[in-house]
Amino acid sequence: MSTPAPPVVPAVPRALRQLRPGPRPGRSVVHRADVSSLEWAGLLRDGLITPVWGGAARVAACTEDPAVRVAALAALVPERGVIGRATAVWVHVGGPSPARADVLVRTRARRPDPHPDRRTHEAELSDADVLTIDGVRVTTVLRTALDVARWLPPAQSLPLLRALRDVGLDTGRAARAAASLHGGRGVRRARHVLAQVADERTTAGGGRAPGGAQARIAGSSAPRDPVIR
């Protein structure tokens, strides 16, 4: 009597092999460019990955958090760049993903080459304005709030500021930081919208957010007042 043939085990897709622990254990994001169209479609169909932003998706078993969102954007952020403005709000808070990534570079620094998925802005940034998540730099919650209030119209900035407030932005501190700015484009608008958001928090009886809340959001050190010129 012949010995039955062993069962045939389906080959593991290359995309899944790449997600196994390796030099960087716990990989949570896979990029569409790294797999074939068929593999990508199969991973989506089987519920093994969930889209995060553009051509990046998180492994279904991983919770979406700031580190996952940063990993989805990392390829668009040059070494000298910092994720900022509305995109930094998304990194800290989550929610609907931005259509394009806002990347800040220091004033007079060389800008990265144009990319359809990236907007580049010049900014004066101090070390206190920036935190690092898995090797990618992002503006702190406080600096993000100041930039959003300064550079976006109120119809866009107010919902973003309220979202930051809900995850720990000290709105009173942000309003005081805006009040200390002297001149410059958008400063008056920033003062107005930040004062409005701070007043909303006071009226609701919530008081000021506890100090250091932004450090808990994205793993930053104790926050300090930003430098904006």
PDB file of C-alpha atoms in Angstrom:
ATOM      1  CA  MET A   1       0.000   0.000   0.000  1.00  0.00           C
ATOM      2  CA  SER A   2       1.506   3.305  -1.053  1.00  0.00           C
ATOM      3  CA  THR A   3       2.137   6.061   1.452  1.00  0.00           C
ATOM      4  CA  PRO A   4      -0.260   8.975   0.989  1.00  0.00           C
ATOM      5  CA  ALA A   5       1.343  12.090  -0.372  1.00  0.00           C
ATOM      6  CA  PRO A   6       1.761  14.917   2.160  1.00  0.00           C
ATOM      7  CA  PRO A   7      -0.759  17.731   1.863  1.00  0.00           C
ATOM      8  CA  VAL A   8       0.185  20.601  -0.371  1.00  0.00           C
ATOM      9  CA  VAL A   9       0.694  23.783   1.636  1.00  0.00           C
ATOM     10  CA  PRO A  10      -0.026  26.945  -0.365  1.00  0.00           C
ATOM     11  CA  ALA A  11       2.965  29.205  -0.824  1.00  0.00           C
ATOM     12  CA  VAL A  12       3.032  32.232   1.438  1.00  0.00           C
ATOM     13  CA  PRO A  13       2.650  35.410  -0.628  1.00  0.00           C
ATOM     14  CA  ARG A  14       5.799  37.494  -0.820  1.00  0.00           C
ATOM     15  CA  ALA A  15       4.001  40.416   0.829  1.00  0.00           C
ATOM     16  CA  LEU A  16       3.292  38.318   3.904  1.00  0.00           C
ATOM     17  CA  ARG A  17       6.849  36.994   4.009  1.00  0.00           C
ATOM     18  CA  GLN A  18       8.036  40.592   4.144  1.00  0.00           C
ATOM     19  CA  LEU A  19       5.857  41.202   7.186  1.00  0.00           C
ATOM     20  CA  ARG A  20       7.507  38.473   9.229  1.00  0.00           C
ATOM     21  CA  PRO A  21       9.811  39.698  12.009  1.00  0.00           C
ATOM     22  CA  GLY A  22      13.217  40.574  10.657  1.00  0.00           C
ATOM     23  CA  PRO A  23      15.820  43.252  11.226  1.00  0.00           C
ATOM     24  CA  ARG A  24      12.950  45.584  12.073  1.00  0.00           C
ATOM     25  CA  PRO A  25      10.518  43.467  14.094  1.00  0.00           C
ATOM     26  CA  GLY A  26       6.855  44.271  14.257  1.00  0.00           C
ATOM     27  CA  ARG A  27       6.594  45.865  10.823  1.00  0.00           C
ATOM     28  CA  SER A  28       3.105  47.300  10.637  1.00  0.00           C
ATOM     29  CA  VAL A  29       2.869  48.970   7.220  1.00  0.00           C
ATOM     30  CA  VAL A  30       3.179  47.550   3.713  1.00  0.00           C
ATOM     31  CA  HIS A  31       3.494  49.781   0.652  1.00  0.00           C
ATOM     32  CA  ARG A  32       1.821  49.034  -2.633  1.00  0.00           C
ATOM     33  CA  ALA A  33       5.067  49.683  -4.494  1.00  0.00           C
ATOM     34  CA  ASP A  34       6.684  46.773  -2.641  1.00  0.00           C
ATOM     35  CA  VAL A  35       4.256  44.110  -3.882  1.00  0.00           C
ATOM     36  CA  SER A  36       2.610  43.129  -7.144  1.00  0.00           C
ATOM     37  CA  SER A  37      -0.870  44.340  -8.062  1.00  0.00           C
ATOM     38  CA  LEU A  38      -2.240  40.829  -7.563  1.00  0.00           C
ATOM     39  CA  GLU A  39      -0.657  40.497  -4.124  1.00  0.00           C
ATOM     40  CA  TRP A  40      -1.961  43.899  -3.070  1.00  0.00           C
ATOM     41  CA  ALA A  41      -5.473  43.077  -4.241  1.00  0.00           C
ATOM     42  CA  GLY A  42      -5.325  39.704  -2.500  1.00  0.00           C
ATOM     43  CA  LEU A  43      -4.167  41.178   0.794  1.00  0.00           C
ATOM     44  CA  LEU A  44      -6.990  43.719   0.684  1.00  0.00           C
ATOM     45  CA  ARG A  45      -9.568  41.118  -0.304  1.00  0.00           C
ATOM     46  CA  ASP A  46      -8.559  38.793   2.502  1.00  0.00           C
ATOM     47  CA  GLY A  47      -8.663  41.584   5.064  1.00  0.00           C
ATOM     48  CA  LEU A  48      -4.967  41.203   5.875  1.00  0.00           C
ATOM     49  CA  ILE A  49      -4.224  44.884   5.320  1.00  0.00           C
ATOM     50  CA  THR A  50      -6.233  48.084   5.752  1.00  0.00           C
ATOM     51  CA  PRO A  51      -5.498  51.245   3.723  1.00  0.00           C
ATOM     52  CA  VAL A  52      -3.986  54.098   5.726  1.00  0.00           C
ATOM     53  CA  TRP A  53      -2.826  56.689   3.216  1.00  0.00           C
ATOM     54  CA  GLY A  54      -2.238  56.592  -0.529  1.00  0.00           C
ATOM     55  CA  GLY A  55      -0.411  53.415  -1.419  1.00  0.00           C
ATOM     56  CA  ALA A  56       0.274  52.405   2.177  1.00  0.00           C
ATOM     57  CA  ALA A  57      -1.732  50.037   4.345  1.00  0.00           C
ATOM     58  CA  ARG A  58      -1.380  48.746   7.868  1.00  0.00           C
ATOM     59  CA  VAL A  59      -1.363  45.090   8.791  1.00  0.00           C
ATOM     60  CA  ALA A  60      -4.875  44.307   9.997  1.00  0.00           C
ATOM     61  CA  ALA A  61      -3.621  42.967  13.329  1.00  0.00           C
ATOM     62  CA  CYS A  62      -1.941  46.306  14.123  1.00  0.00           C
ATOM     63  CA  THR A  63      -3.755  49.245  15.648  1.00  0.00           C
ATOM     64  CA  GLU A  64      -3.498  52.491  13.725  1.00  0.00           C
ATOM     65  CA  ASP A  65      -1.523  54.998  15.781  1.00  0.00           C
ATOM     66  CA  PRO A  66       0.903  57.880  15.137  1.00  0.00           C
ATOM     67  CA  ALA A  67       3.748  55.462  14.385  1.00  0.00           C
ATOM     68  CA  VAL A  68       1.680  53.684  11.729  1.00  0.00           C
ATOM     69  CA  ARG A  69       0.610  56.948  10.127  1.00  0.00           C
ATOM     70  CA  VAL A  70       4.197  58.206  10.100  1.00  0.00           C
ATOM     71  CA  ALA A  71       5.369  54.977   8.468  1.00  0.00           C
ATOM     72  CA  ALA A  72       2.778  55.474   5.743  1.00  0.00           C
ATOM     73  CA  LEU A  73       4.237  58.911   4.945  1.00  0.00           C
ATOM     74  CA  ALA A  74       7.928  58.294   5.601  1.00  0.00           C
ATOM     75  CA  ALA A  75       8.946  57.961   1.953  1.00  0.00           C
ATOM     76  CA  LEU A  76       7.756  61.524   1.308  1.00  0.00           C
ATOM     77  CA  VAL A  77       9.749  63.093   4.145  1.00  0.00           C
ATOM     78  CA  PRO A  78      13.403  63.845   3.341  1.00  0.00           C
ATOM     79  CA  GLU A  79      15.993  63.709   6.096  1.00  0.00           C
ATOM     80  CA  ARG A  80      15.871  67.479   6.504  1.00  0.00           C
ATOM     81  CA  GLY A  81      12.054  67.583   6.387  1.00  0.00           C
ATOM     82  CA  VAL A  82       9.407  67.665   9.115  1.00  0.00           C
ATOM     83  CA  ILE A  83       5.766  66.609   8.810  1.00  0.00           C
ATOM     84  CA  GLY A  84       3.702  69.671   9.670  1.00  0.00           C
ATOM     85  CA  ARG A  85       0.456  71.617   9.445  1.00  0.00           C
ATOM     86  CA  ALA A  86      -2.721  69.631   8.660  1.00  0.00           C
ATOM     87  CA  THR A  87      -0.708  66.474   7.988  1.00  0.00           C
ATOM     88  CA  ALA A  88       0.800  66.636  11.466  1.00  0.00           C
ATOM     89  CA  VAL A  89      -2.731  66.905  12.876  1.00  0.00           C
ATOM     90  CA  TRP A  90      -3.551  63.661  11.080  1.00  0.00           C
ATOM     91  CA  VAL A  91      -0.420  61.999  12.480  1.00  0.00           C
ATOM     92  CA  HIS A  92      -1.319  62.995  16.044  1.00  0.00           C
ATOM     93  CA  VAL A  93      -5.080  62.493  15.847  1.00  0.00           C
ATOM     94  CA  GLY A  94      -5.978  60.204  12.952  1.00  0.00           C
ATOM     95  CA  GLY A  95      -9.242  60.516  11.049  1.00  0.00           C
ATOM     96  CA  PRO A  96      -9.589  61.115   7.298  1.00  0.00           C
ATOM     97  CA  SER A  97      -6.186  61.050   5.633  1.00  0.00           C
ATOM     98  CA  PRO A  98      -4.876  64.161   3.837  1.00  0.00           C
ATOM     99  CA  ALA A  99      -4.812  64.314   0.057  1.00  0.00           C
ATOM    100  CA  ARG A 100      -1.171  65.452   0.129  1.00  0.00           C
ATOM    101  CA  ALA A 101       1.549  65.491   2.765  1.00  0.00           C
ATOM    102  CA  ASP A 102       2.641  68.850   4.209  1.00  0.00           C
ATOM    103  CA  VAL A 103       6.410  68.796   4.748  1.00  0.00           C
ATOM    104  CA  LEU A 104       8.315  71.662   6.372  1.00  0.00           C
ATOM    105  CA  VAL A 105      11.944  72.524   5.684  1.00  0.00           C
ATOM    106  CA  ARG A 106      13.961  75.155   7.482  1.00  0.00           C
ATOM    107  CA  THR A 107      14.001  78.606   5.920  1.00  0.00           C
ATOM    108  CA  ARG A 108      16.618  78.901   3.179  1.00  0.00           C
ATOM    109  CA  ALA A 109      17.300  75.160   3.238  1.00  0.00           C
ATOM    110  CA  ARG A 110      17.226  73.320  -0.075  1.00  0.00           C
ATOM    111  CA  ARG A 111      13.723  72.142  -0.875  1.00  0.00           C
ATOM    112  CA  PRO A 112      13.102  68.536  -1.900  1.00  0.00           C
ATOM    113  CA  ASP A 113      12.221  67.843  -5.509  1.00  0.00           C
ATOM    114  CA  PRO A 114       8.542  68.358  -6.393  1.00  0.00           C
ATOM    115  CA  HIS A 115       6.266  65.379  -5.784  1.00  0.00           C
ATOM    116  CA  PRO A 116       2.539  65.105  -6.598  1.00  0.00           C
ATOM    117  CA  ASP A 117       1.794  63.759  -3.119  1.00  0.00           C
ATOM    118  CA  ARG A 118       3.749  66.409  -1.189  1.00  0.00           C
ATOM    119  CA  ARG A 119       3.495  70.132  -0.427  1.00  0.00           C
ATOM    120  CA  THR A 120       6.690  71.755   0.848  1.00  0.00           C
ATOM    121  CA  HIS A 121       6.739  74.864   3.047  1.00  0.00           C
ATOM    122  CA  GLU A 122       9.595  76.847   4.571  1.00  0.00           C
ATOM    123  CA  ALA A 123       9.458  77.380   8.328  1.00  0.00           C
ATOM    124  CA  GLU A 124      11.583  78.527  11.246  1.00  0.00           C
ATOM    125  CA  LEU A 125      11.796  75.486  13.510  1.00  0.00           C
ATOM    126  CA  SER A 126      13.563  75.055  16.820  1.00  0.00           C
ATOM    127  CA  ASP A 127      14.386  71.718  18.395  1.00  0.00           C
ATOM    128  CA  ALA A 128      11.520  72.338  20.825  1.00  0.00           C
ATOM    129  CA  ASP A 129       9.060  72.404  17.917  1.00  0.00           C
ATOM    130  CA  VAL A 130       9.883  68.921  16.667  1.00  0.00           C
ATOM    131  CA  LEU A 131       9.597  65.371  17.945  1.00  0.00           C
ATOM    132  CA  THR A 132      10.749  62.159  16.291  1.00  0.00           C
ATOM    133  CA  ILE A 133       8.555  59.116  15.743  1.00  0.00           C
ATOM    134  CA  ASP A 134      10.352  56.032  14.432  1.00  0.00           C
ATOM    135  CA  GLY A 135      13.020  58.159  12.797  1.00  0.00           C
ATOM    136  CA  VAL A 136      10.616  60.609  11.129  1.00  0.00           C
ATOM    137  CA  ARG A 137      10.305  64.167  12.423  1.00  0.00           C
ATOM    138  CA  VAL A 138       6.896  65.704  13.140  1.00  0.00           C
ATOM    139  CA  THR A 139       5.932  69.044  14.655  1.00  0.00           C
ATOM    140  CA  THR A 140       4.761  68.803  18.262  1.00  0.00           C
ATOM    141  CA  VAL A 141       1.080  69.133  19.064  1.00  0.00           C
ATOM    142  CA  LEU A 142       1.607  72.709  20.262  1.00  0.00           C
ATOM    143  CA  ARG A 143       3.614  73.806  17.214  1.00  0.00           C
ATOM    144  CA  THR A 144       1.143  72.018  14.946  1.00  0.00           C
ATOM    145  CA  ALA A 145      -1.732  73.970  16.489  1.00  0.00           C
ATOM    146  CA  LEU A 146       0.078  77.282  15.996  1.00  0.00           C
ATOM    147  CA  ASP A 147       0.874  76.512  12.363  1.00  0.00           C
ATOM    148  CA  VAL A 148      -2.647  75.337  11.555  1.00  0.00           C
ATOM    149  CA  ALA A 149      -4.134  78.437  13.190  1.00  0.00           C
ATOM    150  CA  ARG A 150      -1.730  80.691  11.335  1.00  0.00           C
ATOM    151  CA  TRP A 151      -1.749  79.269   7.833  1.00  0.00           C
ATOM    152  CA  LEU A 152      -5.230  77.823   7.298  1.00  0.00           C
ATOM    153  CA  PRO A 153      -8.528  79.720   7.076  1.00  0.00           C
ATOM    154  CA  PRO A 154     -10.713  79.371  10.190  1.00  0.00           C
ATOM    155  CA  ALA A 155     -13.212  77.126   8.417  1.00  0.00           C
ATOM    156  CA  GLN A 156     -10.399  74.575   8.043  1.00  0.00           C
ATOM    157  CA  SER A 157      -8.343  75.276  11.147  1.00  0.00           C
ATOM    158  CA  LEU A 158     -11.080  75.242  13.796  1.00  0.00           C
ATOM    159  CA  PRO A 159     -12.063  71.556  13.334  1.00  0.00           C
ATOM    160  CA  LEU A 160      -8.377  70.588  13.348  1.00  0.00           C
ATOM    161  CA  LEU A 161      -7.676  72.596  16.497  1.00  0.00           C
ATOM    162  CA  ARG A 162     -10.645  71.023  18.261  1.00  0.00           C
ATOM    163  CA  ALA A 163      -9.334  67.603  17.285  1.00  0.00           C
ATOM    164  CA  LEU A 164      -5.932  68.463  18.770  1.00  0.00           C
ATOM    165  CA  ARG A 165      -7.646  69.771  21.892  1.00  0.00           C
ATOM    166  CA  ASP A 166      -9.443  66.468  22.275  1.00  0.00           C
ATOM    167  CA  VAL A 167      -6.121  64.589  22.361  1.00  0.00           C
ATOM    168  CA  GLY A 168      -4.396  66.875  24.828  1.00  0.00           C
ATOM    169  CA  LEU A 169      -3.608  70.279  23.320  1.00  0.00           C
ATOM    170  CA  ASP A 170      -3.343  72.878  26.080  1.00  0.00           C
ATOM    171  CA  THR A 171      -5.458  75.498  24.332  1.00  0.00           C
ATOM    172  CA  GLY A 172      -4.708  78.198  26.890  1.00  0.00           C
ATOM    173  CA  ARG A 173      -0.991  77.719  26.410  1.00  0.00           C
ATOM    174  CA  ALA A 174      -1.414  77.762  22.633  1.00  0.00           C
ATOM    175  CA  ALA A 175      -3.402  81.001  22.832  1.00  0.00           C
ATOM    176  CA  ARG A 176      -0.689  82.580  24.992  1.00  0.00           C
ATOM    177  CA  ALA A 177       2.000  81.441  22.550  1.00  0.00           C
ATOM    178  CA  ALA A 178       0.078  83.018  19.665  1.00  0.00           C
ATOM    179  CA  ALA A 179      -0.374  86.244  21.640  1.00  0.00           C
ATOM    180  CA  SER A 180       3.402  86.451  22.110  1.00  0.00           C
ATOM    181  CA  LEU A 181       4.089  86.406  18.363  1.00  0.00           C
ATOM    182  CA  HIS A 182       4.996  89.745  16.835  1.00  0.00           C
ATOM    183  CA  GLY A 183       4.033  90.459  13.258  1.00  0.00           C
ATOM    184  CA  GLY A 184       4.163  88.095  10.349  1.00  0.00           C
ATOM    185  CA  ARG A 185       1.601  86.638   8.032  1.00  0.00           C
ATOM    186  CA  GLY A 186      -1.378  84.975   9.683  1.00  0.00           C
ATOM    187  CA  VAL A 187      -0.442  85.908  13.253  1.00  0.00           C
ATOM    188  CA  ARG A 188      -3.594  87.940  13.910  1.00  0.00           C
ATOM    189  CA  ARG A 189      -5.742  85.107  12.569  1.00  0.00           C
ATOM    190  CA  ALA A 190      -3.883  82.583  14.740  1.00  0.00           C
ATOM    191  CA  ARG A 191      -4.499  84.653  17.852  1.00  0.00           C
ATOM    192  CA  HIS A 192      -8.209  84.879  17.072  1.00  0.00           C
ATOM    193  CA  VAL A 193      -8.901  81.215  16.358  1.00  0.00           C
ATOM    194  CA  LEU A 194      -6.770  79.920  19.236  1.00  0.00           C
ATOM    195  CA  ALA A 195      -8.476  82.305  21.643  1.00  0.00           C
ATOM    196  CA  GLN A 196     -11.824  81.035  20.346  1.00  0.00           C
ATOM    197  CA  VAL A 197     -10.886  77.383  20.896  1.00  0.00           C
ATOM    198  CA  ALA A 198      -9.532  78.186  24.361  1.00  0.00           C
ATOM    199  CA  ASP A 199     -12.762  80.030  25.217  1.00  0.00           C
ATOM    200  CA  GLU A 200     -14.809  77.046  24.066  1.00  0.00           C
ATOM    201  CA  ARG A 201     -12.904  74.812  26.457  1.00  0.00           C
ATOM    202  CA  THR A 202     -13.368  77.252  29.334  1.00  0.00           C
ATOM    203  CA  THR A 203     -17.082  77.708  28.599  1.00  0.00           C
ATOM    204  CA  ALA A 204     -17.576  73.955  28.534  1.00  0.00           C
ATOM    205  CA  GLY A 205     -16.041  73.742  32.003  1.00  0.00           C
ATOM    206  CA  GLY A 206     -13.229  71.515  30.860  1.00  0.00           C
ATOM    207  CA  GLY A 207     -10.482  73.845  32.011  1.00  0.00           C
ATOM    208  CA  ARG A 208      -7.006  73.651  30.634  1.00  0.00           C
ATOM    209  CA  ALA A 209      -5.635  70.380  29.395  1.00  0.00           C
ATOM    210  CA  PRO A 210      -3.081  68.891  31.794  1.00  0.00           C
ATOM    211  CA  GLY A 211       0.538  69.758  31.169  1.00  0.00           C
ATOM    212  CA  GLY A 212       2.514  67.223  29.204  1.00  0.00           C
ATOM    213  CA  ALA A 213      -0.500  65.721  27.448  1.00  0.00           C
ATOM    214  CA  GLN A 214       1.132  66.083  24.068  1.00  0.00           C
ATOM    215  CA  ALA A 215       4.063  63.966  25.252  1.00  0.00           C
ATOM    216  CA  ARG A 216       1.654  61.099  25.861  1.00  0.00           C
ATOM    217  CA  ILE A 217       0.210  61.454  22.372  1.00  0.00           C
ATOM    218  CA  ALA A 218       3.355  60.967  20.375  1.00  0.00           C
ATOM    219  CA  GLY A 219       6.128  60.082  22.767  1.00  0.00           C
ATOM    220  CA  SER A 220       7.701  63.513  22.998  1.00  0.00           C
ATOM    221  CA  SER A 221       9.651  64.824  25.933  1.00  0.00           C
ATOM    222  CA  ALA A 222       8.202  67.508  28.224  1.00  0.00           C
ATOM    223  CA  PRO A 223       6.828  70.172  25.882  1.00  0.00           C
ATOM    224  CA  ARG A 224       8.279  73.646  25.697  1.00  0.00           C
ATOM    225  CA  ASP A 225       7.041  76.819  24.080  1.00  0.00           C
ATOM    226  CA  PRO A 226       7.787  76.812  20.341  1.00  0.00           C
ATOM    227  CA  VAL A 227       9.845  79.350  18.498  1.00  0.00           C
ATOM    228  CA  ILE A 228       8.033  80.803  15.494  1.00  0.00           C
ATOM    229  CA  ARG A 229       9.372  83.692  13.474  1.00  0.00           C
TER     230      ARG A 229
END
